[in-house]
Short mmCIF file of C-alpha atoms and ligand atoms in Angstrom, two decimals:
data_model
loop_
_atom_site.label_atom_id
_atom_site.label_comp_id
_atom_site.label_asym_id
_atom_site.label_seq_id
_atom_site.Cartn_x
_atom_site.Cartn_y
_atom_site.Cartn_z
CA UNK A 1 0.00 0.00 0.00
CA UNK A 2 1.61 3.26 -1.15
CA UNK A 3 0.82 5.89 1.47
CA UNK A 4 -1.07 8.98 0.28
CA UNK A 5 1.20 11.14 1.93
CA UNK A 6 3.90 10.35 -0.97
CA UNK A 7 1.45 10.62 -3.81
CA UNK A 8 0.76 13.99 -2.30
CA UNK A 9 3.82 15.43 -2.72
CA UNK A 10 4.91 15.25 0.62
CA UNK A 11 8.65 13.40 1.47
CA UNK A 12 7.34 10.38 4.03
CA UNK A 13 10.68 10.01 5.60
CA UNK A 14 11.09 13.28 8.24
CA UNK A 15 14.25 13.22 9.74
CA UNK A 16 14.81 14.23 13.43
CA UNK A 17 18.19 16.18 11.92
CA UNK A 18 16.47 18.53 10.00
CA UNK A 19 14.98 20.70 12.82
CA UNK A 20 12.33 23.12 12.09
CA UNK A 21 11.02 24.24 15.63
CA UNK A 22 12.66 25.13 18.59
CA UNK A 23 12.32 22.05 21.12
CA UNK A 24 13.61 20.45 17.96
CA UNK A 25 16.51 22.09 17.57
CA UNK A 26 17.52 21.84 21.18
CA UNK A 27 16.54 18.29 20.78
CA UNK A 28 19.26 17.87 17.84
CA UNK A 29 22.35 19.83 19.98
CA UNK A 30 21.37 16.97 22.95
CA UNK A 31 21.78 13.94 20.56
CA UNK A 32 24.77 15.56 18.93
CA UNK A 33 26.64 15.94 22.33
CA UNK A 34 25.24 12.35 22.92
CA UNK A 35 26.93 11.18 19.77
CA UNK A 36 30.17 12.95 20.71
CA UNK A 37 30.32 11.26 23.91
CA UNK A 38 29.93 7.60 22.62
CA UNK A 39 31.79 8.11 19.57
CA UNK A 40 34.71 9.06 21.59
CA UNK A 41 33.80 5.73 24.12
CA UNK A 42 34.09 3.91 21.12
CA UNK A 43 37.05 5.04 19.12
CA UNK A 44 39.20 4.40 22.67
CA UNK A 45 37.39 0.87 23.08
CA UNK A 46 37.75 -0.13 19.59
CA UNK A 47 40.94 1.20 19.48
CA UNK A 48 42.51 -0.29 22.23
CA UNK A 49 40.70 -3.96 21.32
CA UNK A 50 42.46 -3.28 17.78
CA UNK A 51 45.78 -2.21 19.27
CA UNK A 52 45.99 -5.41 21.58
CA UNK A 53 44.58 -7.63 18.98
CA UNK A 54 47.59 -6.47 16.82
CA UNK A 55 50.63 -5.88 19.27
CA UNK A 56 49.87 -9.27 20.95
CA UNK A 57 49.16 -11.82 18.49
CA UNK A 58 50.51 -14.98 17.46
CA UNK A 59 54.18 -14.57 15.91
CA UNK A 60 56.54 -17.60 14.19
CA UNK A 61 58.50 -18.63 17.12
CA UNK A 62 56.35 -17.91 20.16
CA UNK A 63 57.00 -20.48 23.00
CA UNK A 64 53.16 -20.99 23.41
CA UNK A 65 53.31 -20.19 27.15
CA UNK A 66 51.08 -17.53 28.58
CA UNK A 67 52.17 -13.74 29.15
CA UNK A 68 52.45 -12.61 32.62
CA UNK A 69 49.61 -11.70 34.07
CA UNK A 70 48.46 -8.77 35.75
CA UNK A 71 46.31 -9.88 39.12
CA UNK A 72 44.66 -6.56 40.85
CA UNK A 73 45.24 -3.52 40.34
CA UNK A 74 43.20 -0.42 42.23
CA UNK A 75 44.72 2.22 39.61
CA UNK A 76 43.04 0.32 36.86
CA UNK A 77 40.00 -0.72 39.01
CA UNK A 78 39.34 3.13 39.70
CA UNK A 79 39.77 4.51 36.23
CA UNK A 80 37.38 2.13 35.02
CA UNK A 81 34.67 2.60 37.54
CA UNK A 82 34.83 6.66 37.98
CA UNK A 83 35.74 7.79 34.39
CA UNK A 84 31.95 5.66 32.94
CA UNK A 85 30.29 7.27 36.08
CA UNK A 86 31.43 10.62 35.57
CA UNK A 87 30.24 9.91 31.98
CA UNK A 88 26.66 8.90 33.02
CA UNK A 89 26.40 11.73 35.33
CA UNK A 90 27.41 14.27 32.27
CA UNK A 91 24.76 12.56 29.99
CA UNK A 92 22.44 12.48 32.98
CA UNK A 93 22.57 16.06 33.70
CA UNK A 94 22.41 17.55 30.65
CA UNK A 95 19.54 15.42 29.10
CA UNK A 96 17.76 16.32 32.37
CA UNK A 97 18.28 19.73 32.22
CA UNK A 98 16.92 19.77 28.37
CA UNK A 99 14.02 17.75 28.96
CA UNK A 100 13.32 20.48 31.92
CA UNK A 101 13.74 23.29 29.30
CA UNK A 102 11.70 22.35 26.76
CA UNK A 103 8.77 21.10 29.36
CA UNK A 104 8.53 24.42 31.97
CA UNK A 105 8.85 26.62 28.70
CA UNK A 106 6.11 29.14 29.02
CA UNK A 107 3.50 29.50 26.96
CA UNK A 108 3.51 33.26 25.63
CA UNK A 109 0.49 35.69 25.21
CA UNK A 110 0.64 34.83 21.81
CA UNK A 111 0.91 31.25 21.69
CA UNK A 112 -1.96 29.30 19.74
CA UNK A 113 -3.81 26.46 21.83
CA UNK A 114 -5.13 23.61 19.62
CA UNK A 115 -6.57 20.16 21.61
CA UNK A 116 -5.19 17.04 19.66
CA UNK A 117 -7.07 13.79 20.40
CA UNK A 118 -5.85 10.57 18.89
CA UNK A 119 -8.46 8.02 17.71
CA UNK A 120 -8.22 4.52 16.14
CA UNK A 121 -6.89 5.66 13.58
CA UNK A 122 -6.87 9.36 13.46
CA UNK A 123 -6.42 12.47 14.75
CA UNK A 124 -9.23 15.06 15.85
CA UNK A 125 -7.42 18.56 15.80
CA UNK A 126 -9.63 21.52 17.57
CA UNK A 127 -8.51 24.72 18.18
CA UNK A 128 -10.81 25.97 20.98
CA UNK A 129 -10.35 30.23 20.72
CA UNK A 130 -10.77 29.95 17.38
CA UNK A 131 -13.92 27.56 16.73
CA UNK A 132 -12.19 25.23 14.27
CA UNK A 133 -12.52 21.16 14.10
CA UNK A 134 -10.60 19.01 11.99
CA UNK A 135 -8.76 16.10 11.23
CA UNK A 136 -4.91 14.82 10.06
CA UNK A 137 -3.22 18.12 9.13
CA UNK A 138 -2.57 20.41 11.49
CA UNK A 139 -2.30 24.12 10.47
CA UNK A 140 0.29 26.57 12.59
CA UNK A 141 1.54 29.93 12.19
CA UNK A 142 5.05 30.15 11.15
CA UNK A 143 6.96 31.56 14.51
CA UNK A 144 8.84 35.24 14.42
CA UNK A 145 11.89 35.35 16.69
CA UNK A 146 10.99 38.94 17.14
CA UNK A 147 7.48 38.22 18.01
CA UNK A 148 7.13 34.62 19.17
CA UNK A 149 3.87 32.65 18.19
CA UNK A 150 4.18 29.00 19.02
CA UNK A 151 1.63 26.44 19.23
CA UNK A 152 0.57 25.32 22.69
CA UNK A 153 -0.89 21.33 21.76
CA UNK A 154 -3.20 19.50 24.46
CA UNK A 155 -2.86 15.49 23.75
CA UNK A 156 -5.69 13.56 24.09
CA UNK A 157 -7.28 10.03 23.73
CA UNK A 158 -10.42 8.92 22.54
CA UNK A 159 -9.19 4.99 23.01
CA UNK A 160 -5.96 3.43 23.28
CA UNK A 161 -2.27 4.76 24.30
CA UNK A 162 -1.10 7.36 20.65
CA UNK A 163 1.95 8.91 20.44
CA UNK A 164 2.23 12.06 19.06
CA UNK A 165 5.90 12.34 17.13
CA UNK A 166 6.45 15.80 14.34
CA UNK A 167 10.11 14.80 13.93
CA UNK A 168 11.18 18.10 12.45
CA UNK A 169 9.39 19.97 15.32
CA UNK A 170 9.25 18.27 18.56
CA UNK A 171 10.09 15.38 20.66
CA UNK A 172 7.63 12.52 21.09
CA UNK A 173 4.40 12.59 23.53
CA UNK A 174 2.59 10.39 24.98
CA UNK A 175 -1.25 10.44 24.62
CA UNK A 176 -3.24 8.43 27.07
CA UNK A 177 -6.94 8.09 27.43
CA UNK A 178 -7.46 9.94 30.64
CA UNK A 179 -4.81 12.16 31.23
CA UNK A 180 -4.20 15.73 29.17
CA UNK A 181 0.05 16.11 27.96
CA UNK A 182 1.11 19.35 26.81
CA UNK A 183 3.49 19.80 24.32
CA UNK A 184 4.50 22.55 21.98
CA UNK A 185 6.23 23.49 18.48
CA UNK A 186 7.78 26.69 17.36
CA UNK A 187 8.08 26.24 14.20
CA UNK A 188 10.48 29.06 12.39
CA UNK A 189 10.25 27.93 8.38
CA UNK A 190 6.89 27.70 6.39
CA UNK A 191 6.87 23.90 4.48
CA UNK A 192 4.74 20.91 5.80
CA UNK A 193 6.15 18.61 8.22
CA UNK A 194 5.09 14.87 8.61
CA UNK A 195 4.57 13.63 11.55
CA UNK A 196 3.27 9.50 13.05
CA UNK A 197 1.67 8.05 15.75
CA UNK A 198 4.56 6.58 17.80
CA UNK A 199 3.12 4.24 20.01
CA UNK A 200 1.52 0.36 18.99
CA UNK A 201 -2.05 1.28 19.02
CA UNK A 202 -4.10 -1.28 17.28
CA UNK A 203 -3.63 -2.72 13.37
CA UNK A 204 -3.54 0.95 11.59
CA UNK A 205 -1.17 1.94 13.81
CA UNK A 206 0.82 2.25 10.71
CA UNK A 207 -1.84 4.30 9.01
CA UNK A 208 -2.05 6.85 11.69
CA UNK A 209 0.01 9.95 9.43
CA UNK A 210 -0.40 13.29 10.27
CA UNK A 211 0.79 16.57 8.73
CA UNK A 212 1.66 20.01 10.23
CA UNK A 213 1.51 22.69 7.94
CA UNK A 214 3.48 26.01 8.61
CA UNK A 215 1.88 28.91 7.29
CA UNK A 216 2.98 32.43 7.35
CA UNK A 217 0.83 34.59 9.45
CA UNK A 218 -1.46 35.85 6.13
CA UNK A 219 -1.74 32.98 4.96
CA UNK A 220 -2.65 31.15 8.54
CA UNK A 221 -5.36 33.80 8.75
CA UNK A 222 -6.75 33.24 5.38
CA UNK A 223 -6.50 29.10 6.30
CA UNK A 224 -8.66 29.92 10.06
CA UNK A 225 -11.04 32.34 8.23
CA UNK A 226 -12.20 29.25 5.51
CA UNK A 227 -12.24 26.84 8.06
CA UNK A 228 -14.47 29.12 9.94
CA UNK A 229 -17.16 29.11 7.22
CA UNK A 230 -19.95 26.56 7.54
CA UNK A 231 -20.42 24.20 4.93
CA UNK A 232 -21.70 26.42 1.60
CA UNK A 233 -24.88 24.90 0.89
CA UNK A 234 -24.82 24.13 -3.44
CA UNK A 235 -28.74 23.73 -4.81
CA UNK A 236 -26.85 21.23 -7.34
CA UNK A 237 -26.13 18.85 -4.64
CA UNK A 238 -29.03 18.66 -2.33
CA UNK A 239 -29.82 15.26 -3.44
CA UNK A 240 -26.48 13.80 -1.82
CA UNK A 241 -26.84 16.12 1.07
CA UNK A 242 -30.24 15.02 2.32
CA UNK A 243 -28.82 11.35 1.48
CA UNK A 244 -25.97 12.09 3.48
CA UNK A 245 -28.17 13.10 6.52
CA UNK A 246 -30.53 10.70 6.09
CA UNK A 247 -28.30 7.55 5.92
CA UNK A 248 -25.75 6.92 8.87
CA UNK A 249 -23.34 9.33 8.23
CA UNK A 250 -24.38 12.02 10.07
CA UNK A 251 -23.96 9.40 13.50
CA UNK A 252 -20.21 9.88 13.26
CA UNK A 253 -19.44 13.18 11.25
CA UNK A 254 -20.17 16.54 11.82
CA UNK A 255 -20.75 18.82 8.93
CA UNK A 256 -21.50 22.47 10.12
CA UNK A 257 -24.82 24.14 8.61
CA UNK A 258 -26.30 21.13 8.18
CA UNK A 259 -28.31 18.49 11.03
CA UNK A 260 -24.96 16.34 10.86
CA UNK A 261 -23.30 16.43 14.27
CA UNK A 262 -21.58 13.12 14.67
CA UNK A 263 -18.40 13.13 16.90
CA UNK A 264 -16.99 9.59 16.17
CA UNK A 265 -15.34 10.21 12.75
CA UNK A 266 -13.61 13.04 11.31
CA UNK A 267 -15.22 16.51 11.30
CA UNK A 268 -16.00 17.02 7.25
CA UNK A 269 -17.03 20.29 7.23
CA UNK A 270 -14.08 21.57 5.21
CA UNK A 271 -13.45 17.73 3.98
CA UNK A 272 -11.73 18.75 0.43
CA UNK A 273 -9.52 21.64 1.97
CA UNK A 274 -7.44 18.30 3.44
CA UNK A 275 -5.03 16.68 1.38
CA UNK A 276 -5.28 13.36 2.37
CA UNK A 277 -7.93 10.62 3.34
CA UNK A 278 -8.12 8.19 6.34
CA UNK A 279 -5.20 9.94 7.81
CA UNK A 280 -2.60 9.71 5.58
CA UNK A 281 -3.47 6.43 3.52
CA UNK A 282 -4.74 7.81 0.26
CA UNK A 283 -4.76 11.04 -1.48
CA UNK A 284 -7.80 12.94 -1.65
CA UNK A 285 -9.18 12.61 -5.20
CA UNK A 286 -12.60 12.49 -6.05
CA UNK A 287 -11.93 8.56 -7.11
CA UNK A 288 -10.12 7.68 -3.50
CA UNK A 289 -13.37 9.16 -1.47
CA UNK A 290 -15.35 7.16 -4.06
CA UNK A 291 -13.40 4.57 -3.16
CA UNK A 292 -13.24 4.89 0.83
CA UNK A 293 -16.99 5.93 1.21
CA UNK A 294 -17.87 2.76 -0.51
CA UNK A 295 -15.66 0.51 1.38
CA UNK A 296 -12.88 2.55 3.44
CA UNK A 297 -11.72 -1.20 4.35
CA UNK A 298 -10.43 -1.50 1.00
CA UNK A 299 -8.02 1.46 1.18
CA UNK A 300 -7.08 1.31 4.91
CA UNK A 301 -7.59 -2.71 6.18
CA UNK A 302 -9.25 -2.28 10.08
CA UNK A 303 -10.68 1.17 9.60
CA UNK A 304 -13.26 1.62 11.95
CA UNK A 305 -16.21 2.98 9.79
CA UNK A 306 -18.45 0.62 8.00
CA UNK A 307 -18.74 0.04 4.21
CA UNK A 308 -21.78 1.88 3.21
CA UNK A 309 -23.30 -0.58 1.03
CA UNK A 310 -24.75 2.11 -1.09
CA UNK A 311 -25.77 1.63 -5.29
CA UNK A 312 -23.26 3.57 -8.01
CA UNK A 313 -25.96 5.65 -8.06
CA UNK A 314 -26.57 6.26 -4.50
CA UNK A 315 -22.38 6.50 -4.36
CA UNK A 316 -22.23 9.24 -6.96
CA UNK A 317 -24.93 11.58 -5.58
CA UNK A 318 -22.90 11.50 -2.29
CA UNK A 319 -19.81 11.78 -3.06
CA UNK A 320 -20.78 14.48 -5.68
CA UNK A 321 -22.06 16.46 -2.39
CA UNK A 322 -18.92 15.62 -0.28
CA UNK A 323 -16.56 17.23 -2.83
CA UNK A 324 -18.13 20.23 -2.44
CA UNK A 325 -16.88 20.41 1.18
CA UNK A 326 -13.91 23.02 1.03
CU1 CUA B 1 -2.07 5.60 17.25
CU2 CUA B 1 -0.21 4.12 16.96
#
């Protein structure tokens, strides 16, 4: 299964050392200094293995009797007990005092607050001051270092134990059904950043992609202002509108404007402003939500919402009304 996120456009493979936000850049200098440390634990093992292996080996004419051997020795016994403990205290300290950093940073008067919640397998995104719902791709204002504006994110589950992990931005958090974690991303270049759940959560695990897209502040108030918008109500469509609150959709999904107010599935009020379906699985064409809303089993194996076991007919009416969604 080729993930939509690729046919999209958008590299699948983020890498932890290309930082885009601030935790993440601290989070980079901590694993370099990490790196430093170990490499040079290794070059002096290795080393010395390499230098004995060498210097004592088998030579043409050795008596085959043993060396002498060295029995006890406290100079040796001390090196090698307080040079790794200094070395776990050094690692110890400074990852603690990184981890404190980036956790008691203080949310500025500025900062954006968006509620994530993971789901089998997707993720509701709300931003509560603003009166926005949706799902998979995260929108954030690019962050001035003249005039700071990172996002503030509340984790929480609907289920099981998610993981929420944006590579580029920020370190990994937990989210666990019960309990709110904070976490936050200042994220100083525009671009979209992929992010994964991180944590075993069922058979989509896998299929649990999200995106965060940086915006710069015009164009992250043009992005709140559509989402804002109820859903535009087109005469042409009607027919798949009524279907789609009179059949079972409107139990799970919300669509604003209309009587659909669902909370189980994915908010589609703005459903073809998002670039991807189930996500992260498939791209968002009008054949893939053909596709998914007549069996979403067939594009992502395990997905929670039923085939709809509608007629073509019945299947183009609705779908013609859910493209009109933007
Ligand atoms: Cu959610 Cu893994």
């Amino acid at each position: 299964m080729s993930l939509g996120l690729a046919v999209v456009g958008i590299a699948p493979t983020p890498s932890m050392f290309a930082p885009a936000s601030t935790p993440a850049f601290a989070i980079r200098e901590l694993s370099f200094l990490v790196l430093a440390i170990v490499t040079g634990i290794f070059v002096v093992v290795a080393g010395l293995t390499v230098y004995a292996i060498i210097r004592y080996r088998r030579r043409p004419g050795d008596d085959g009797r043993e060396p002498p051997q060295v029995y006890g020795s406290t100079q040796i016994e001390l090196a090698w007990t307080v040079v790794p403990f200094l070395i776990v205290i050094v690692l110890f300290l400074t990852t603690a005092r990184y981890i404190f950093a980036i956790e008691r940073h203080p949310a500025p008067p500025d900062a954006l607050e968006v509620t994530v919640v993971g789901n089998q397998w997707w993720w509701e995104i709300r931003y509560p001051g603003l009166g926005i719902v949706t799902a998979n791709e995260l929108h954030v204002p690019v962050s001035d270092a003249a005039r700071p504006t990172p996002t503030f994110i509340t984790l929480e589950s609907a289920d099981v134990i998610h993981s929420f992990w944006i590579p580029q931005l920020a370190g990994k958090m937990d989210v666990i059904p019960g309990q709110r974690n904070r976490t936050w991303v200042e994220p100083r270049t525009p671009g979209t950043y992929v992010g994964q759940c991180a944590e075993f959560c069922g058979v989509q695990h896998a299929g649990m992609l999200l995106t965060v897209t940086v915006h710069s502040p015009d164009d992250f108030a043009r992005w709140v202002a559509a989402q804002q918008a109820v859903a535009a109500d087109v005469p042409a469509v009607r027919a798949g509108r009524d279907m789609f609150t009179s059949v079972a959709c409107i139990s799970c999904h919300t669509v604003r404007g209309t009587p659909a107010n669902g909370v189980f599935g994915p908010d589609l009020t703005h459903l073809m402003s998002r670039a991807t379906l189930g996500a992260g699985v498939a791209a968002n064409t009008p054949e893939n939500l053909r596709a998914w809303v007549n069996d979403p089993a067939a594009l992502k194996p395990g997905a929670l919402m039923p085939a709809m076991k509608l007629s073509n007919d019945q299947l183009d009416t609705l779908v013609a009304y859910l493209a009109t969604l933007r």
